[in-house]
Coordinates of C-alpha atoms in Angstrom, one line a residue:
M1 CA 27.9 -21.1 -15.9
E2 CA 27.4 -22.6 -13.0
I3 CA 26.8 -20.0 -9.8
D4 CA 27.4 -21.2 -5.7
G5 CA 24.4 -20.0 -4.4
Y6 CA 24.3 -16.2 -5.0
S7 CA 26.3 -13.8 -6.8
D8 CA 27.7 -10.5 -5.0
K9 CA 28.8 -8.9 -8.1
I10 CA 26.8 -5.9 -8.8
L11 CA 27.1 -4.0 -12.1
Y12 CA 27.2 -0.1 -11.9
V13 CA 26.5 1.4 -15.3
N14 CA 26.7 5.0 -16.1
L15 CA 24.6 6.0 -19.3
S16 CA 26.2 9.8 -19.2
K17 CA 29.6 8.6 -19.7
K18 CA 29.0 5.4 -20.9
S19 CA 30.9 3.4 -18.7
F20 CA 30.7 0.5 -16.1
Y21 CA 32.4 -1.4 -13.1
Y22 CA 31.8 -4.2 -11.0
K23 CA 31.6 -4.0 -6.9
Q24 CA 31.1 -7.0 -4.7
V25 CA 28.3 -6.7 -1.8
N26 CA 29.7 -6.1 1.7
P27 CA 29.5 -9.5 3.3
E28 CA 28.0 -8.4 6.6
D29 CA 25.4 -6.2 4.0
R30 CA 23.9 -9.9 2.5
R31 CA 24.0 -11.3 6.2
L32 CA 21.9 -8.0 7.7
Y33 CA 19.9 -7.5 4.4
L34 CA 19.0 -10.8 2.4
G35 CA 19.1 -9.4 -0.7
A36 CA 16.8 -8.1 -3.3
K37 CA 14.9 -5.3 -2.1
G38 CA 16.6 -5.2 1.1
L39 CA 19.8 -5.4 -0.4
G40 CA 18.4 -2.7 -3.1
L41 CA 17.8 -0.1 -0.7
K42 CA 21.2 -0.7 1.4
L43 CA 22.5 0.1 -1.8
L44 CA 20.5 3.5 -2.2
F45 CA 21.1 4.1 1.5
D46 CA 25.2 4.4 0.2
N47 CA 24.6 6.6 -2.1
F48 CA 21.6 8.2 -1.3
P49 CA 20.3 11.3 -3.4
K50 CA 18.8 13.2 -0.8
D51 CA 18.0 16.5 -2.9
T52 CA 17.5 14.9 -5.8
D53 CA 14.8 15.4 -8.4
P54 CA 13.3 11.7 -9.5
L55 CA 13.5 12.5 -12.9
A56 CA 17.5 13.9 -12.5
S57 CA 20.2 12.0 -13.7
D58 CA 21.8 11.1 -10.3
N59 CA 18.8 9.1 -8.9
P60 CA 19.4 5.1 -9.6
I61 CA 17.6 2.4 -10.7
I62 CA 18.1 -0.7 -8.9
I63 CA 17.9 -3.9 -10.2
M64 CA 18.4 -6.8 -7.8
P65 CA 17.6 -10.5 -8.7
G66 CA 16.2 -12.6 -6.1
I67 CA 18.8 -15.5 -4.2
V68 CA 16.0 -18.4 -4.7
S69 CA 16.4 -17.0 -8.8
L70 CA 17.7 -19.6 -11.1
T71 CA 17.8 -22.2 -8.4
N72 CA 14.8 -23.7 -9.9
A73 CA 12.4 -23.2 -6.4
H74 CA 8.8 -22.9 -6.3
C75 CA 7.7 -19.6 -7.6
S76 CA 11.2 -18.1 -7.8
A77 CA 11.3 -15.9 -11.0
R78 CA 10.7 -12.3 -9.2
F79 CA 13.4 -9.3 -9.0
S80 CA 12.8 -6.0 -7.3
A81 CA 13.7 -2.3 -8.2
V82 CA 14.7 0.6 -6.1
T83 CA 14.6 4.0 -6.8
I84 CA 12.9 7.3 -5.8
S85 CA 9.5 7.4 -7.3
P86 CA 8.6 10.4 -9.6
L87 CA 5.1 10.1 -8.2
T88 CA 5.2 10.1 -4.7
N89 CA 8.7 11.9 -4.5
I90 CA 10.1 9.2 -1.8
V91 CA 11.7 5.5 -2.2
N92 CA 10.0 3.4 -4.6
S93 CA 10.5 -0.2 -4.4
S94 CA 8.8 -2.7 -7.0
S95 CA 8.5 -6.8 -7.4
C96 CA 8.3 -8.1 -10.5
G97 CA 8.0 -11.7 -11.7
G98 CA 9.0 -11.4 -15.5
P99 CA 11.9 -13.9 -17.0
F100 CA 14.8 -10.4 -16.5
G101 CA 16.0 -11.2 -13.2
I102 CA 17.2 -14.5 -13.7
G103 CA 18.6 -13.5 -17.1
L104 CA 20.7 -11.1 -15.1
K105 CA 21.4 -14.0 -12.4
K106 CA 22.4 -16.1 -15.3
L107 CA 25.3 -13.8 -16.2
G108 CA 26.6 -13.9 -12.7
L109 CA 25.2 -10.8 -11.4
G110 CA 23.9 -9.8 -8.0
G111 CA 22.4 -6.6 -8.8
L112 CA 22.4 -3.9 -11.7
V113 CA 22.6 -0.1 -10.8
V114 CA 22.0 2.5 -13.4
V115 CA 23.0 6.1 -13.1
G116 CA 23.4 9.2 -15.4
K117 CA 21.3 10.2 -18.4
S118 CA 21.8 9.2 -22.8
E119 CA 22.3 12.3 -24.7
K120 CA 19.9 10.0 -27.0
P121 CA 17.7 7.0 -26.4
V122 CA 19.7 3.9 -25.5
Y123 CA 19.1 0.3 -24.9
L124 CA 21.6 -1.6 -23.1
Y125 CA 23.0 -5.1 -24.0
I126 CA 24.6 -6.9 -21.1
E127 CA 26.8 -9.4 -21.5
E128 CA 29.5 -11.6 -19.0
N129 CA 31.9 -9.3 -18.9
S130 CA 30.9 -5.9 -21.2
V131 CA 28.2 -3.8 -21.8
N132 CA 27.0 -2.8 -24.8
F133 CA 25.4 1.0 -25.3
L134 CA 23.3 0.8 -28.2
D135 CA 20.8 3.0 -30.3
A136 CA 17.0 2.9 -29.7
S137 CA 16.0 5.0 -32.4
D138 CA 14.3 1.5 -33.6
I139 CA 12.3 1.0 -31.0
W140 CA 11.6 4.7 -29.4
G141 CA 8.3 5.9 -29.5
R142 CA 7.1 2.2 -29.8
D143 CA 4.9 0.3 -27.2
S144 CA 6.3 -2.6 -24.8
K145 CA 5.0 -5.3 -26.7
Y146 CA 6.9 -4.5 -30.1
S147 CA 10.1 -3.3 -28.3
Q148 CA 10.5 -6.5 -26.7
D149 CA 9.4 -8.3 -29.9
F150 CA 12.0 -6.5 -31.7
L151 CA 14.9 -7.4 -29.0
K152 CA 14.0 -10.5 -28.7
K153 CA 13.9 -11.0 -32.5
K154 CA 17.2 -9.7 -32.7
Y155 CA 19.2 -11.3 -29.8
G156 CA 17.2 -14.6 -29.0
S157 CA 16.8 -13.7 -25.7
D158 CA 13.5 -13.1 -23.7
S159 CA 15.2 -11.3 -20.7
I160 CA 14.7 -8.1 -21.4
L161 CA 12.9 -5.3 -19.8
T162 CA 11.5 -2.3 -21.6
I163 CA 8.8 1.0 -21.5
G164 CA 6.3 1.8 -23.6
Q165 CA 5.4 5.3 -24.6
A166 CA 4.4 6.0 -21.2
G167 CA 7.6 5.8 -20.0
E168 CA 9.2 7.9 -22.8
N169 CA 6.8 10.4 -22.2
L170 CA 7.6 10.6 -17.9
V171 CA 4.0 9.6 -16.7
R172 CA 4.4 9.8 -13.4
F173 CA 2.9 6.2 -13.3
A174 CA 4.7 4.8 -16.2
N175 CA 5.8 0.9 -15.6
V176 CA 8.6 -1.0 -16.7
V177 CA 7.3 -4.5 -18.5
S178 CA 9.3 -7.9 -18.4
G179 CA 7.2 -10.4 -20.6
T180 CA 3.8 -10.3 -19.5
R181 CA 4.9 -9.1 -16.0
F182 CA 5.6 -5.3 -14.7
L183 CA 7.4 -3.7 -12.2
G184 CA 4.5 -1.5 -11.5
R185 CA 3.8 1.0 -9.2
G186 CA 5.9 4.2 -8.3
G187 CA 6.5 5.3 -11.9
I188 CA 9.9 3.6 -12.5
G189 CA 9.1 3.5 -16.1
A190 CA 9.3 7.7 -16.2
V191 CA 12.8 7.0 -14.3
F192 CA 13.9 5.3 -17.4
G193 CA 12.5 7.4 -19.6
S194 CA 14.3 10.3 -17.5
K195 CA 17.6 8.8 -18.2
L196 CA 16.2 7.8 -22.6
L197 CA 16.8 4.2 -21.5
K198 CA 14.6 2.4 -23.7
A199 CA 15.5 -1.0 -22.1
V200 CA 17.5 -3.6 -21.1
V201 CA 18.5 -7.2 -22.5
T202 CA 20.8 -9.8 -20.9
K203 CA 22.5 -12.2 -23.3
P204 CA 21.4 -15.5 -23.4
I205 CA 23.4 -18.0 -21.6
S206 CA 22.9 -21.2 -19.7
S207 CA 23.7 -21.3 -16.4
K208 CA 22.4 -22.4 -13.1
A209 CA 22.7 -21.5 -9.3
I210 CA 23.7 -24.3 -7.0
P211 CA 21.8 -24.3 -3.5
K212 CA 25.0 -24.7 -0.7
N213 CA 23.2 -26.9 1.1
R214 CA 21.6 -29.1 -1.4
E215 CA 20.0 -31.5 1.0
L216 CA 18.2 -28.7 3.2
F217 CA 16.8 -27.0 -0.3
D218 CA 15.6 -30.1 -1.2
K219 CA 13.6 -30.9 2.0
V220 CA 12.2 -27.2 2.0
K221 CA 11.0 -27.4 -2.1
K222 CA 9.3 -30.7 -1.7
K223 CA 7.5 -29.8 1.6
S224 CA 6.9 -26.1 -0.2
L225 CA 5.4 -28.0 -3.1
K226 CA 3.4 -29.8 -0.9
Y227 CA 1.9 -26.8 1.0
I228 CA 1.4 -25.3 -2.2
E229 CA -1.0 -28.3 -3.8
N230 CA -3.0 -28.9 -0.8
N231 CA -3.9 -24.8 -0.7
E232 CA -7.3 -24.2 -1.6
F233 CA -6.5 -20.8 -2.5
T234 CA -2.9 -21.8 -4.1
S235 CA -4.0 -25.0 -5.5
F236 CA -7.6 -23.8 -6.7
Y237 CA -8.6 -20.2 -6.6
Y238 CA -5.7 -18.6 -8.1
R239 CA -4.3 -21.3 -10.2
R240 CA -7.9 -21.5 -11.9
F241 CA -9.2 -17.8 -11.9
G242 CA -6.4 -16.0 -10.9
T243 CA -6.4 -13.2 -8.1
S244 CA -10.1 -12.4 -10.1
S245 CA -11.2 -14.6 -6.9
N246 CA -10.9 -12.0 -4.5
I247 CA -13.8 -10.0 -5.9
I248 CA -16.2 -12.3 -4.4
S249 CA -14.5 -11.8 -0.9
T250 CA -14.2 -7.9 -1.2
N251 CA -17.7 -7.6 -2.9
A252 CA -19.7 -9.5 -0.6
K253 CA -17.7 -7.8 2.7
D254 CA -18.1 -4.4 1.7
T255 CA -14.3 -4.0 1.2
L256 CA -14.7 -3.5 -3.2
P257 CA -13.8 0.3 -3.9
V258 CA -16.5 1.6 -6.5
M259 CA -16.7 4.8 -7.7
N260 CA -13.6 6.8 -6.6
F261 CA -14.5 4.6 -3.0
R262 CA -17.5 5.9 -2.5
F263 CA -19.1 2.8 -2.6
Q264 CA -18.2 -0.5 -1.0
S265 CA -19.9 -3.2 -3.1
N266 CA -22.0 -3.5 -6.4
K267 CA -23.8 -6.3 -7.3
K268 CA -22.6 -6.2 -10.9
A269 CA -18.7 -6.5 -9.6
D270 CA -19.5 -10.4 -9.5
G271 CA -19.6 -10.0 -13.1
L272 CA -16.0 -9.3 -13.2
F273 CA -14.9 -13.0 -11.5
A274 CA -13.7 -14.9 -14.2
K275 CA -15.5 -17.8 -13.2
N276 CA -19.0 -15.4 -14.1
T277 CA -17.8 -13.7 -17.3
R278 CA -17.9 -15.6 -20.6
F279 CA -14.4 -16.7 -20.2
G280 CA -15.4 -18.6 -17.8
F281 CA -13.0 -21.7 -17.2
N282 CA -11.5 -21.3 -20.9
L283 CA -8.3 -19.3 -19.2
S284 CA -5.0 -20.7 -19.9
F285 CA -2.1 -20.3 -18.0
E286 CA -0.1 -17.3 -18.6
T287 CA 2.7 -17.5 -15.3
C288 CA 6.0 -16.6 -14.4
K289 CA 8.5 -18.9 -14.5
P290 CA 9.0 -21.1 -12.5
C291 CA 5.6 -21.1 -11.2
S292 CA 3.8 -23.6 -9.0
I293 CA 0.8 -21.6 -8.3
L294 CA -0.1 -20.0 -11.7
C295 CA -2.2 -17.6 -11.1
G296 CA -1.7 -15.7 -14.4
H297 CA -4.0 -16.5 -17.0
K298 CA -4.7 -14.8 -20.8
I299 CA -7.5 -15.4 -22.8
Q300 CA -8.3 -15.2 -26.5
F301 CA -10.2 -11.9 -27.0
N302 CA -10.8 -10.3 -30.4
N303 CA -8.8 -12.6 -32.2
K304 CA -5.5 -12.7 -30.4
S305 CA -3.9 -13.4 -26.9
A306 CA -4.8 -11.1 -24.1
P307 CA -4.1 -11.4 -20.2
Y308 CA -7.2 -11.7 -18.0
P309 CA -7.0 -8.7 -15.7
E310 CA -5.4 -9.3 -11.9
Y311 CA -7.8 -8.0 -9.4
E312 CA -6.4 -5.1 -8.7
T313 CA -7.0 -4.1 -12.1
L314 CA -10.6 -5.2 -12.0
A315 CA -11.4 -2.9 -9.0
L316 CA -9.4 -0.1 -10.1
V317 CA -10.1 0.3 -13.5
G318 CA -13.6 -1.8 -13.4
S319 CA -15.6 -1.0 -10.4
N320 CA -14.1 1.6 -9.3
L321 CA -14.4 3.6 -12.5
G322 CA -18.2 2.4 -12.3
I323 CA -17.3 0.3 -15.4
F324 CA -18.4 -3.5 -14.9
D325 CA -18.3 -4.8 -18.6
I326 CA -15.1 -7.5 -18.5
N327 CA -14.7 -6.9 -22.1
D328 CA -13.8 -3.1 -21.4
V329 CA -11.8 -3.9 -18.4
V330 CA -9.9 -6.0 -20.5
E331 CA -9.2 -4.0 -23.2
I332 CA -8.4 -1.1 -20.6
N333 CA -5.9 -3.2 -19.3
E334 CA -4.5 -4.5 -22.9
L335 CA -3.9 -0.6 -23.4
C336 CA -2.1 0.3 -20.1
N337 CA 0.5 -2.7 -20.7
L338 CA 0.9 -1.4 -24.5
Y339 CA 1.8 1.6 -23.5
G340 CA 3.0 0.8 -20.0
M341 CA 1.4 2.2 -17.1
D342 CA 0.3 1.3 -13.8
T343 CA -3.4 0.4 -14.1
I344 CA -4.3 1.3 -9.9
S345 CA -2.8 4.7 -10.3
L346 CA -4.5 4.9 -13.7
G347 CA -7.6 4.2 -12.1
G348 CA -7.3 5.9 -8.6
T349 CA -6.5 9.2 -10.9
L350 CA -9.2 8.6 -13.8
A351 CA -11.8 8.3 -10.5
W352 CA -10.8 11.3 -8.7
A353 CA -10.8 13.4 -12.3
M354 CA -14.8 12.0 -13.0
Q355 CA -15.7 12.9 -9.2
A356 CA -13.9 16.4 -9.6
S357 CA -15.7 16.6 -13.1
S358 CA -18.8 16.1 -11.5
Q359 CA -18.2 18.8 -8.9
K360 CA -17.4 21.0 -11.7
I361 CA -13.8 21.7 -10.1
F362 CA -12.0 19.6 -13.0
P363 CA -12.2 21.7 -16.5
Y364 CA -13.0 18.4 -18.4
D365 CA -16.1 16.3 -19.0
I366 CA -15.4 12.7 -18.2
K367 CA -18.2 10.6 -16.4
F368 CA -18.1 7.1 -14.3
G369 CA -19.0 4.5 -16.7
D370 CA -17.6 5.7 -20.0
A371 CA -15.6 3.3 -20.8
Q372 CA -14.5 4.4 -24.5
A373 CA -13.8 7.4 -22.6
V374 CA -11.2 5.9 -20.7
K375 CA -9.6 4.0 -23.5
S376 CA -9.4 7.1 -25.8
I377 CA -8.3 8.8 -22.7
I378 CA -5.3 6.5 -21.9
K379 CA -3.5 7.2 -25.1
K380 CA -3.5 10.9 -24.6
I381 CA -1.9 10.0 -21.4
A382 CA 0.8 7.7 -22.5
L383 CA 1.7 11.0 -25.4
Q384 CA 0.4 13.6 -22.6
E385 CA -1.9 15.4 -24.7
G386 CA -4.2 17.5 -23.6
I387 CA -6.3 16.2 -20.4
G388 CA -3.9 13.0 -20.5
A389 CA -0.9 15.3 -19.7
E390 CA -2.9 16.5 -16.3
L391 CA -3.7 12.8 -16.0
A392 CA -0.6 11.9 -16.2
Q393 CA 0.8 13.9 -13.2
G394 CA -1.5 11.6 -10.9
S395 CA -4.2 12.1 -8.4
M396 CA -2.1 13.9 -5.7
R397 CA -0.8 16.8 -8.0
L398 CA -3.9 17.0 -9.7
S399 CA -5.6 17.5 -6.4
K400 CA -3.3 20.0 -5.3
K401 CA -3.7 22.4 -8.6
Y402 CA -7.8 21.8 -9.0
G403 CA -8.6 21.1 -4.9
G404 CA -10.5 17.8 -4.1
S405 CA -8.1 16.6 -2.4
A406 CA -10.5 14.9 0.1
F407 CA -11.4 12.9 -2.7
A408 CA -8.1 12.1 -4.6
M409 CA -7.5 8.5 -3.3
N410 CA -4.0 8.3 -2.5
V411 CA -1.4 8.0 0.8
K412 CA 2.2 9.6 0.4
G413 CA 0.9 10.3 -3.3
L414 CA 0.5 6.5 -4.3
E415 CA -3.2 5.9 -5.2
L416 CA -4.7 3.1 -3.0
A417 CA -5.3 -0.3 -4.2
G418 CA -8.5 -2.6 -4.2
Y419 CA -9.2 -2.7 -1.0
H420 CA -11.5 -0.1 0.9
P421 CA -10.5 0.9 4.1
S422 CA -13.7 1.5 5.6
G423 CA -14.0 -2.2 5.6
A424 CA -11.1 -3.6 6.9
Y425 CA -9.4 -1.2 10.0
G426 CA -6.0 -3.3 9.6
Q427 CA -6.0 -2.8 5.6
A428 CA -6.4 1.1 6.5
L429 CA -3.6 1.1 8.7
S430 CA -1.3 -0.7 6.5
Y431 CA -2.2 2.0 3.9
A432 CA -1.7 4.5 6.3
V433 CA 1.8 3.8 7.0
A434 CA 3.2 1.5 4.1
N435 CA 6.9 2.9 3.0
R436 CA 5.9 3.6 -0.5
G437 CA 2.5 5.1 -0.2
A438 CA -1.0 3.0 -0.4
C439 CA 0.4 0.0 -1.2
H440 CA -1.8 -3.2 -0.5
L441 CA 1.2 -5.6 -0.6
S442 CA 3.4 -4.3 2.1
A443 CA 1.3 -6.6 4.8
F444 CA -1.7 -7.4 3.5
P445 CA -4.3 -7.7 6.8
V446 CA -7.2 -7.6 4.3
G447 CA -6.3 -11.1 3.7
L448 CA -7.2 -12.0 7.5
E449 CA -9.9 -9.4 7.6
I450 CA -12.0 -10.8 4.5
I451 CA -10.3 -13.3 2.5
F452 CA -9.9 -16.0 5.6
D453 CA -12.2 -14.2 7.9
L454 CA -9.7 -14.7 10.9
L455 CA -9.9 -10.7 12.5
D456 CA -12.7 -8.5 12.8
P457 CA -12.7 -6.1 10.3
K458 CA -14.0 -3.6 12.1
S459 CA -12.1 -3.9 15.5
T460 CA -8.9 -1.9 16.3
K461 CA -7.3 -4.8 18.6
G462 CA -4.3 -6.1 17.1
K463 CA -4.1 -4.8 14.1
A464 CA -1.0 -2.4 15.0
A465 CA 0.9 -5.5 15.8
Y466 CA -0.7 -7.6 12.9
V467 CA 0.6 -4.9 10.4
V468 CA 4.1 -4.6 12.4
F469 CA 4.8 -8.6 12.1
F470 CA 3.8 -9.0 8.5
E471 CA 5.6 -6.0 7.1
N472 CA 8.9 -7.7 8.5
L473 CA 7.8 -10.8 7.4
F474 CA 6.7 -9.7 3.9
A475 CA 10.0 -7.3 3.7
S476 CA 12.3 -10.3 4.3
I477 CA 10.2 -12.5 1.5
N478 CA 10.7 -10.0 -0.7
S479 CA 14.6 -9.7 -0.2
L480 CA 14.4 -13.5 -0.8
Q481 CA 12.9 -12.6 -3.4
T482 CA 9.7 -15.6 -3.8
C483 CA 6.1 -14.9 -4.5
L484 CA 3.7 -13.6 -1.5
F485 CA 1.4 -15.5 -3.0
T486 CA 2.9 -18.5 -1.5
A487 CA 2.4 -17.2 2.4
F488 CA -1.0 -18.6 1.4
A489 CA 0.4 -22.1 1.5
Y490 CA 3.6 -21.6 3.8
L491 CA 1.7 -20.2 6.8
F492 CA -1.4 -21.7 6.7
E493 CA -0.9 -25.6 5.7
P494 CA 1.6 -26.2 9.0
P495 CA -0.3 -28.6 10.9
L496 CA -1.2 -26.1 14.1
T497 CA -2.9 -23.5 11.7
K498 CA -4.4 -26.2 9.3
Y499 CA -6.0 -28.5 11.8
T500 CA -7.4 -25.7 14.4
P501 CA -11.1 -25.2 14.6
H502 CA -11.4 -22.3 12.6
F503 CA -13.6 -20.2 15.5
I504 CA -10.7 -21.3 17.8
L505 CA -7.9 -19.9 15.2
K506 CA -10.2 -16.8 14.8
K507 CA -10.7 -16.4 19.0
V508 CA -6.7 -16.9 19.7
M509 CA -5.9 -14.3 17.1
S510 CA -8.3 -11.7 17.7
Y511 CA -7.8 -11.4 21.4
M512 CA -4.4 -12.9 22.2
P513 CA -2.6 -11.3 18.9
K514 CA 0.8 -11.6 20.8
I515 CA 0.7 -15.1 21.2
A516 CA -0.9 -16.0 17.7
I517 CA 2.0 -14.1 15.9
S518 CA 4.5 -16.0 18.1
L519 CA 3.0 -19.4 16.8
I520 CA 3.1 -18.3 13.0
D521 CA 5.1 -20.7 11.7
Y522 CA 7.3 -18.8 8.5
S523 CA 10.3 -21.2 8.6
L524 CA 9.6 -22.2 5.2
Y525 CA 11.3 -18.7 3.6
W526 CA 14.1 -18.9 6.3
K527 CA 15.2 -22.3 5.4
L528 CA 15.4 -21.5 1.4
F529 CA 17.6 -18.5 2.3
V530 CA 20.1 -20.6 4.2
S531 CA 19.7 -23.6 2.3
I532 CA 20.9 -21.3 -0.8
T533 CA 23.1 -19.4 1.0
G534 CA 25.0 -21.1 3.5
I535 CA 24.9 -18.2 6.0
K536 CA 24.0 -19.5 9.1
I537 CA 21.3 -16.8 10.5
S538 CA 18.7 -18.1 13.0
K539 CA 14.9 -18.0 12.0
K540 CA 14.8 -14.6 14.1
E541 CA 17.5 -13.4 12.7
F542 CA 15.8 -13.8 9.5
L543 CA 12.6 -11.8 10.4
K544 CA 14.9 -9.2 12.1
A545 CA 16.3 -8.5 8.8
G546 CA 12.6 -7.7 7.5
E547 CA 12.6 -5.4 10.4
R548 CA 15.7 -3.8 9.6
I549 CA 14.4 -3.1 5.9
I550 CA 11.1 -1.8 6.7
V551 CA 13.4 0.3 9.3
L552 CA 16.2 1.4 6.8
E553 CA 13.5 2.2 4.0
R554 CA 11.6 4.4 6.9
Y555 CA 14.4 6.4 7.8
L556 CA 15.5 7.3 4.2
N557 CA 11.8 8.1 3.2
C558 CA 12.1 10.8 6.5
L559 CA 15.3 12.4 5.2
L560 CA 13.2 13.1 2.3
G561 CA 11.0 14.6 4.6
V562 CA 8.0 12.1 5.6
S563 CA 6.6 12.3 9.2
N564 CA 3.7 11.5 10.9
K565 CA 1.4 14.0 8.9
D566 CA 1.9 11.5 5.8
D567 CA 0.9 8.6 7.8
T568 CA -2.9 9.2 7.2
L569 CA -5.4 8.5 4.9
P570 CA -7.9 10.7 2.1
N571 CA -10.0 12.6 4.7
K572 CA -12.8 11.2 3.4
F573 CA -12.5 8.0 5.3
L574 CA -11.5 10.2 8.9
V575 CA -14.8 12.3 8.9
G576 CA -18.2 11.5 9.2
T577 CA -20.5 9.3 10.9
N578 CA -18.4 6.1 10.5
P579 CA -14.6 7.7 10.5
I580 CA -11.6 5.1 10.5
P581 CA -10.2 5.2 13.9
L582 CA -6.8 5.4 12.4
E583 CA -5.0 7.5 15.3
I584 CA -5.6 5.1 17.8
M585 CA -4.0 2.3 15.8
L586 CA -1.5 4.4 14.7
K587 CA -0.3 5.1 18.4
D588 CA -0.1 1.3 18.6
Y589 CA 2.4 1.5 15.3
Y590 CA 4.4 3.8 16.1
R591 CA 4.8 2.1 19.5
L592 CA 5.9 -1.4 18.2
R593 CA 8.0 -0.3 15.8
G594 CA 10.2 2.3 18.0
Y595 CA 9.3 5.7 16.3
D596 CA 8.6 8.8 17.8
S597 CA 5.4 10.7 17.7
N598 CA 7.0 12.5 14.8
G599 CA 6.6 8.8 13.1
H600 CA 10.8 9.0 12.9
P601 CA 13.0 5.8 14.0
E602 CA 14.4 6.5 17.5
K603 CA 18.3 7.0 17.3
K604 CA 18.6 4.0 19.5
L605 CA 16.7 1.7 16.9
L606 CA 18.9 2.8 13.8
K607 CA 21.9 1.7 16.1
N608 CA 20.5 -1.6 17.3
L609 CA 19.7 -2.5 13.8
G610 CA 23.1 -1.5 12.9
I611 CA 21.7 1.1 10.3
I612 CA 24.1 3.7 11.9
S613 CA 27.1 3.5 13.6
E614 CA 26.7 6.6 15.3

């Protein structure tokens, strides 16, 4: 099958009725919301279940392959999922690099929307023009690896989405696995489990997507690879050691979470960096496909292959739990992968429990550094047994029940990622305003503050402007959808940025943020969209689409009750001798966004962006 650029054919499945139908995307929606995350949010908006429980049957699961999927563009394996999160009770979007998105697009589908609830455990087998509702009793109760292996052997397809026992048992931070990659945050796995949906498999067929403007696409692809190969992060650090490389920067610059964010560095933490471990340079690749950065790695561990943990895992279930032995972190990561749960939220929740236990407000004994206890507790969480049934609720609900909200490290119910906000004020603001909660990938200003040393991390100047710009840009990138790690190369390798002396670049970015932002070259992303779709939008319109996506997501959250009271940080960061000056940055952010003092998008803004008509 040949797909002409992209597909506007959306498959709608109702598990309650065991029925399905197809519907075309409105062409104007494609122009305004691009695809993947953006278009998924628009589909949610069109049938918004405002008053639903996230675990109720009418909460949709929306899966959207990327526009770049199947074109063989670099780093183009990603797809998005959108739903209402059972962890946060607000809108959740997640991105995954596994093979399922490509498999869905091979069938000529531009998206999958699942509603309803099956009477018994079921999985879907999707073919070109049909959907099969099949008994999942052979894999229900089994881990994610067993389930994938079973389905792959049965159908010869690696295009599989499945949950482990954590999703089946409605753990609020359960994830969904595709290959060796995950829809990780916000508990999408629990939404699958609430519908008794164990897995989705697509029929393996031969197919390719043909860009509308092949000449432009080939030029963009050639330049993209050149930038990736010339950038030290994408061609060396991430390729050789994966995201574990970030440990060195964050630990050296007091931005690493240690023992529930009580500390910002620890000399033992450098031992989690892959180069410094016994695995050294003996990592082999296990990446998304197609990929040119190759950040994913595996190792031989206990006589079998295991993934080397990503930075967020090393930080949240490593240093944040007081665990510095890489062997323990690898085992914890593998258990989370098998049972199907987010390592970030797991680490944040366990860290709260460890501190609450030490303060005698949590009726279980669990200590920082006790790796063996953590390993045994993971299974209990997945099965909702004993202490696991408590921890399966996440840190927000636990702190409401027992107290200790000041050290419950979450924003809007989503646990903080692996960057200490006290060490980087831009990242602190980004955590506070990110639509899905304390997400590190909504804007990632810590990259400019810590990794690249281009902004003073303890200054508030310009931070709101950078957060707004990168939220817009990253929303557009996640709606293509290609890997955000390409931004290291695509934004820093253009000549103006690459050849400007670092001290000059830092001065311009620090003291003239408006000028610096205007000079950022994101044209490769825009040209990718235009070359594949043939839709003639300007570079500014491409970025404006990102703004529209962010504002729509915020508007949906406001309909669910989000306001300025939720744009905050755990109280421990806002009081004491060196509080984060969040209010200063938040005021600037609202002004730049066009939000009122309550954090709601102004009606004029919603109309100007075409989100509402009246």
